[in-house]
Structures are given as structure tokens and as C-alpha cells.
């Protein structure tokens, strides 16, 4: 049995901190031998996908392009990566933080910040997610030991419930607008610092976050998984609150291709995970 099937109990104060701050760090989410194996599987999947991309040299890319190699939804194509993404242990932590017992995968993504790669602009993930729920989060796990100067995440504490702030996709503009907003509203910026492979941070869909540049000559290899509570609907279209944007329309095509606005978000790319049964 791998650690994937061994559930972790999340302490009550960690759940409270997640609800209040919108982010928490949990150490030892994946054990060392398993993270070393999964790292190899994820790395070869990333290499395979990367070989099909026409990547410009770092210095010729825009700010978002310099932030990281973003290789999305590996689980349907790479069975060894699927074992990692479907792990009950990770889904169980997500479910406890979200206060639910069944979750669905929204998608996974490998986020590799290249040596001397650029900053990750401030943004809200849920800007991109057309889902009618606040019960949605991301696990961000380094696959190698990392120091703060390789670009661990910065979180604006207390922004987990700020909701939709408008049409602000990740960009130079979001960096400016959202860092100004943090200053103006006095949100404390927290960085959880150096992490060992297999430690993880968890942040809610609305939590404002970004990252500094990778100031090292080592690739910052990180893997992320996004889950939401089962029984979540896709937002209606038209939406009385004006929450449709280009990012959400693109996400519908990518992650909910067999579902329509207003329907349940339970398509073929959103497998159900019941960690406690
Ligand atoms: O890895 C990064 O630099 C950014 C990660 C991020 O934005 C996310 O996981 O939601």
C-alpha cells in the first residue's frame, strides 16, 4: 500500500485557519519515497507534453509566459500521474478543509518555474472557474525541496471569501490592481517559506496569491490539483451577477466539455473521489 491510500486527519485549527485566511500549509502530505517516484512520472509527462509546444525563449515571453511552464490535466493521459492525482489521501485533506465528504477533480497542472523564471502575478484562480461554489481549492506541492527564493507562493491572508473581484485575468494588470488592493485593504501577505518535497500549501479559489521570481538556477517543480465539493453546479448563462468572462468560457470547453451552463459539474473529466469510503 502506498501513502496515497493512507488518510491524514487535518487538525481542527488548520481547518479554522484555512477558513479564516484562505490558505494553509501542511507538511508531509506525500511521503518521501512516493514523492520521488511521482516526481519522475510527472517529469516525463511534462517533457512529453513540452516537446509538442512551440516554446519561445524565456526573454521573449510576456509576464504570464515567464512565470512558469503550465502543463495541464496530465491524469487522463499518464496512468502513473493519475495515481497521484486520484490519491485518496490528498482528496481527503481537500474534503476536510472544504467541510465535505465527496470531491471532484477539476483538473491538475504541473507548474514548473524555470531557472530565473519570472514572478507569478497576483490573481484569483476562481476568476477562471465557472462553478457555483466557494468549496473549491488547490493543493500546490513541490516535488523537490525548494527554498523561498525559488518562488514559493505569496498569499493575501483573509481573502478566501472576497468573491469575484471583476474581469481581472492574470497579467501585469492583475499584479498592479491586486497588489494595490492588498495594500489598501491591509491584507497581510504570507509566504510559507522553504518546503520539502511532499509538503503542500492549500488555497481556496478566491484567495489572492502570486509568487516571486525563481532566483535560482534550479527548476521549481510543483504539481497542483484542484478539487471542488460534489453536487456543484455550473453558473447559469446569462448570469445576473455578470460573472462570465473569457477565462470561464475557455474553462468550460477545457474541463467541462460535455456539460452546459446551469448543469451539474459532473462531466467525464471531473471524476468523483470519495476518500472516506
Ligand atoms: O506556481 C505558481 O507560481 C502559481 C501557482 C498558482 O497560481 C496556483 O496554483 O493557483
Coordinates of C-alpha atoms and ligand atoms in Angstrom, one line a residue:
X1 CA 0.0 0.0 0.0
X2 CA 1.3 3.5 -0.9
X3 CA 0.7 6.6 1.2
X4 CA -2.0 7.5 -1.4
X5 CA -4.4 5.3 0.4
X6 CA -3.5 6.3 3.9
X7 CA -5.7 9.1 5.1
X8 CA -4.4 12.1 7.1
X9 CA -6.6 13.7 9.7
X10 CA -6.5 17.5 9.4
X11 CA -6.4 19.2 12.9
X12 CA -9.3 21.5 13.7
X13 CA -7.1 24.6 14.0
X14 CA -5.8 24.0 10.5
X15 CA -9.3 23.9 9.1
X16 CA -10.2 27.1 11.0
X17 CA -7.1 28.8 9.7
X18 CA -8.0 27.7 6.1
X19 CA -11.5 29.2 6.6
X20 CA -10.2 32.4 8.0
X21 CA -7.1 33.0 5.9
X22 CA -7.9 31.2 2.7
X23 CA -4.6 29.2 2.7
X24 CA -2.7 26.8 4.9
X25 CA 0.5 24.8 4.8
X26 CA 0.5 21.1 5.7
X27 CA 3.8 19.2 5.9
X28 CA 4.3 15.6 4.8
X29 CA 1.3 15.4 2.6
X30 CA 3.1 12.9 0.4
X31 CA 5.8 10.8 1.9
X32 CA 9.4 10.9 0.6
X33 CA 9.6 7.6 -1.4
X34 CA 6.3 8.3 -3.1
X35 CA 7.0 11.9 -4.0
X36 CA 10.3 10.8 -5.5
X37 CA 8.5 8.2 -7.7
X38 CA 5.7 10.6 -8.6
X39 CA 8.2 13.3 -9.5
X40 CA 9.7 11.0 -12.2
X41 CA 6.3 10.2 -13.6
X42 CA 5.3 13.9 -13.7
X43 CA 8.6 15.0 -15.1
X44 CA 8.4 12.6 -18.0
X45 CA 4.8 13.6 -18.7
X46 CA 5.8 17.2 -18.6
X47 CA 8.7 16.5 -21.0
X48 CA 6.4 14.6 -23.4
X49 CA 3.8 17.5 -23.5
X50 CA 6.6 20.1 -23.6
X51 CA 8.1 18.5 -26.7
X52 CA 4.9 19.4 -28.5
X53 CA 4.8 23.0 -27.5
X54 CA 6.5 25.8 -29.5
X55 CA 8.1 27.5 -26.5
X56 CA 9.8 30.8 -27.1
X57 CA 13.0 31.6 -25.2
X58 CA 12.2 33.0 -21.7
X59 CA 13.2 36.5 -22.5
X60 CA 10.8 36.7 -25.5
X61 CA 7.7 35.7 -23.4
X62 CA 5.2 38.0 -21.7
X63 CA 4.9 38.2 -17.9
X64 CA 2.5 35.3 -17.7
X65 CA 4.6 33.2 -20.1
X66 CA 7.7 33.8 -18.0
X67 CA 6.0 32.8 -14.7
X68 CA 6.0 29.0 -15.3
X69 CA 5.6 26.1 -17.7
X70 CA 1.9 25.3 -17.2
X71 CA 1.2 21.7 -18.3
X72 CA -2.4 20.9 -17.7
X73 CA -4.5 17.9 -17.0
X74 CA -2.0 15.1 -17.1
X75 CA -4.1 12.5 -15.4
X76 CA -6.2 11.4 -18.4
X77 CA -3.1 10.7 -20.5
X78 CA -0.5 9.4 -18.0
X79 CA -1.6 6.5 -15.7
X80 CA 1.2 6.9 -13.2
X81 CA 0.4 10.6 -12.8
X82 CA -3.3 9.6 -12.5
X83 CA -2.4 7.6 -9.4
X84 CA -1.0 10.7 -7.8
X85 CA -3.9 12.9 -8.8
X86 CA -6.6 10.4 -7.7
X87 CA -4.9 9.8 -4.3
X88 CA -7.5 9.4 -1.5
X89 CA -5.0 10.9 0.9
X90 CA -4.8 14.3 -1.0
X91 CA -8.6 14.3 -1.7
X92 CA -9.2 13.5 1.9
X93 CA -7.3 16.6 3.1
X94 CA -9.1 18.7 0.5
X95 CA -12.5 17.4 1.7
X96 CA -11.7 18.1 5.3
X97 CA -10.7 21.6 4.5
X98 CA -13.8 22.2 2.4
X99 CA -16.1 20.6 5.0
X100 CA -17.5 18.0 2.7
X101 CA -17.1 14.2 2.2
X102 CA -17.0 13.8 -1.6
X103 CA -15.0 15.9 -4.0
X104 CA -14.5 16.0 -7.8
X105 CA -11.3 16.7 -9.6
X106 CA -11.5 20.0 -11.6
X107 CA -8.1 19.5 -13.2
X108 CA -4.4 19.1 -12.4
X109 CA -1.5 21.1 -13.6
X110 CA 2.3 20.9 -13.3
X111 CA 3.7 24.4 -12.7
X112 CA 7.4 24.4 -13.3
X113 CA 9.0 27.8 -12.7
X114 CA 12.1 27.7 -14.9
X115 CA 15.6 28.8 -13.6
X116 CA 15.4 32.6 -13.3
X117 CA 11.8 32.4 -14.4
X118 CA 9.6 35.5 -13.7
X119 CA 7.2 36.3 -11.0
X120 CA 3.7 34.9 -10.9
X121 CA 1.3 37.9 -11.0
X122 CA -1.3 38.3 -8.2
X123 CA -4.5 36.6 -9.3
X124 CA -7.6 34.7 -8.1
X125 CA -7.9 31.2 -9.5
X126 CA -11.7 31.2 -9.3
X127 CA -11.8 34.1 -11.8
X128 CA -11.3 31.2 -14.3
X129 CA -13.7 28.7 -12.8
X130 CA -17.4 28.9 -13.8
X131 CA -18.6 27.0 -10.7
X132 CA -21.3 27.9 -8.3
X133 CA -19.5 27.2 -5.1
X134 CA -16.9 28.5 -2.6
X135 CA -16.0 25.0 -1.8
X136 CA -13.1 24.7 -4.2
X137 CA -9.3 24.7 -3.6
X138 CA -5.9 24.0 -5.0
X139 CA -3.2 21.9 -3.5
X140 CA 0.3 23.2 -4.5
X141 CA 3.1 20.7 -3.8
X142 CA 6.8 21.0 -4.6
X143 CA 8.2 17.8 -6.0
X144 CA 11.8 18.7 -4.9
X145 CA 13.0 20.5 -1.8
X146 CA 12.6 24.3 -2.5
X147 CA 13.8 27.5 -0.9
X148 CA 11.8 30.7 -0.7
X149 CA 13.9 32.3 -3.5
X150 CA 12.7 29.6 -6.0
X151 CA 9.2 31.1 -5.9
X152 CA 7.1 29.7 -3.1
X153 CA 3.6 31.2 -3.1
X154 CA 2.6 34.5 -1.6
X155 CA -0.9 34.6 -0.2
X156 CA -3.0 37.6 0.8
X157 CA -4.4 36.3 4.1
X158 CA -8.1 36.8 4.7
X159 CA -9.0 36.9 1.0
X160 CA -10.6 33.4 0.9
X161 CA -14.1 34.9 0.9
X162 CA -13.7 38.1 -1.1
X163 CA -15.6 36.6 -4.0
X164 CA -15.4 37.7 -7.7
X165 CA -13.5 40.9 -8.0
X166 CA -14.2 41.5 -11.7
X167 CA -12.7 40.8 -15.0
X168 CA -9.0 40.6 -13.9
X169 CA -7.1 37.8 -15.7
X170 CA -3.6 37.0 -14.6
X171 CA -1.3 39.7 -16.2
X172 CA 0.8 42.7 -15.5
X173 CA -2.5 44.5 -14.8
X174 CA -3.7 41.9 -12.2
X175 CA -0.3 42.3 -10.5
X176 CA -0.9 46.0 -10.1
X177 CA -4.6 46.1 -9.4
X178 CA -4.5 43.3 -6.8
X179 CA -1.3 44.3 -5.0
X180 CA -2.8 47.8 -4.7
X181 CA -6.0 46.3 -3.3
X182 CA -4.0 44.3 -0.8
X183 CA -2.2 47.4 0.4
X184 CA -5.4 49.5 0.5
X185 CA -7.4 46.8 2.4
X186 CA -4.5 45.9 4.7
X187 CA -4.4 42.2 3.8
X188 CA -1.3 40.6 5.3
X189 CA 1.0 38.9 2.7
X190 CA 2.1 35.5 3.9
X191 CA 4.8 33.2 2.4
X192 CA 5.1 29.8 4.0
X193 CA 8.8 29.7 3.2
X194 CA 11.1 26.8 2.2
X195 CA 9.4 23.5 1.7
X196 CA 10.4 19.9 1.4
X197 CA 9.2 17.7 -1.4
X198 CA 5.8 16.4 -0.4
X199 CA 4.9 19.3 1.8
X200 CA 2.0 21.3 0.4
X201 CA 0.0 24.5 0.6
X202 CA -3.7 24.6 0.0
X203 CA -5.5 27.8 -1.1
X204 CA -9.2 28.5 -1.7
X205 CA -10.5 29.6 -5.1
X206 CA -10.9 33.2 -4.2
X207 CA -7.6 33.6 -2.2
X208 CA -5.4 36.2 -3.8
X209 CA -1.9 34.8 -4.5
X210 CA 1.2 35.0 -6.6
X211 CA 4.9 34.2 -6.4
X212 CA 8.3 35.9 -6.6
X213 CA 10.7 35.1 -9.4
X214 CA 12.8 31.9 -9.3
X215 CA 16.2 33.5 -8.4
X216 CA 18.0 30.1 -8.6
X217 CA 19.4 28.1 -11.5
X218 CA 17.1 25.1 -10.5
X219 CA 13.7 24.3 -12.0
X220 CA 11.0 24.8 -9.3
X221 CA 9.0 21.6 -10.0
X222 CA 5.5 21.9 -8.5
X223 CA 2.3 19.9 -9.0
X224 CA -1.2 21.1 -8.3
X225 CA -4.6 19.5 -8.1
X226 CA -7.9 21.4 -7.9
X227 CA -11.0 19.8 -6.2
X228 CA -14.5 21.0 -5.6
X229 CA -17.3 19.7 -3.5
X230 CA -19.6 17.2 -5.2
X231 CA -23.0 18.5 -6.2
X232 CA -21.7 21.7 -7.5
X233 CA -23.5 23.4 -10.4
X234 CA -22.0 25.4 -13.3
X235 CA -23.1 29.0 -13.2
X236 CA -26.1 30.0 -15.3
X237 CA -25.7 31.8 -18.6
X238 CA -26.7 34.6 -18.7
X239 CA -25.7 35.2 -15.1
X240 CA -27.4 38.0 -13.1
X241 CA -24.1 38.8 -11.4
X242 CA -22.1 39.2 -14.6
X243 CA -19.6 36.5 -13.7
X244 CA -18.9 35.2 -17.2
X245 CA -15.6 36.2 -18.8
X246 CA -13.3 34.8 -21.4
X247 CA -11.3 32.7 -18.9
X248 CA -14.5 31.0 -17.7
X249 CA -15.7 30.3 -21.2
X250 CA -12.4 28.7 -22.1
X251 CA -12.5 26.6 -18.9
X252 CA -16.0 25.3 -19.9
X253 CA -14.5 24.0 -23.2
X254 CA -11.5 22.5 -21.5
X255 CA -12.7 21.0 -18.3
X256 CA -16.5 20.6 -18.7
X257 CA -16.7 19.9 -22.5
X258 CA -19.8 17.6 -22.0
X259 CA -21.8 19.9 -19.7
X260 CA -23.7 23.2 -20.2
X261 CA -24.0 26.3 -18.0
X262 CA -26.6 25.7 -15.3
X263 CA -26.0 21.9 -15.3
X264 CA -24.2 19.9 -12.6
X265 CA -20.4 19.9 -12.9
X266 CA -20.1 16.2 -13.1
X267 CA -18.7 15.6 -16.6
X268 CA -16.3 12.9 -17.8
X269 CA -13.3 15.0 -16.9
X270 CA -14.5 15.5 -13.3
X271 CA -14.1 12.2 -11.5
X272 CA -15.7 11.7 -8.1
X273 CA -13.4 10.9 -5.2
X274 CA -14.9 9.5 -2.0
X275 CA -11.9 9.4 0.3
X276 CA -13.7 8.2 3.4
X277 CA -15.5 5.2 1.9
Ligands
LIG1 O1 3.1 28.1 -9.1 C1 2.9 29.3 -9.2 O2 3.8 30.2 -9.3 C2 1.5 29.8 -9.1 C3 0.6 28.8 -8.6 C4 -0.9 29.2 -8.7 O3 -1.2 30.3 -9.1 C5 -1.9 28.2 -8.3 O4 -1.5 27.0 -8.1 O5 -3.0 28.5 -8.3

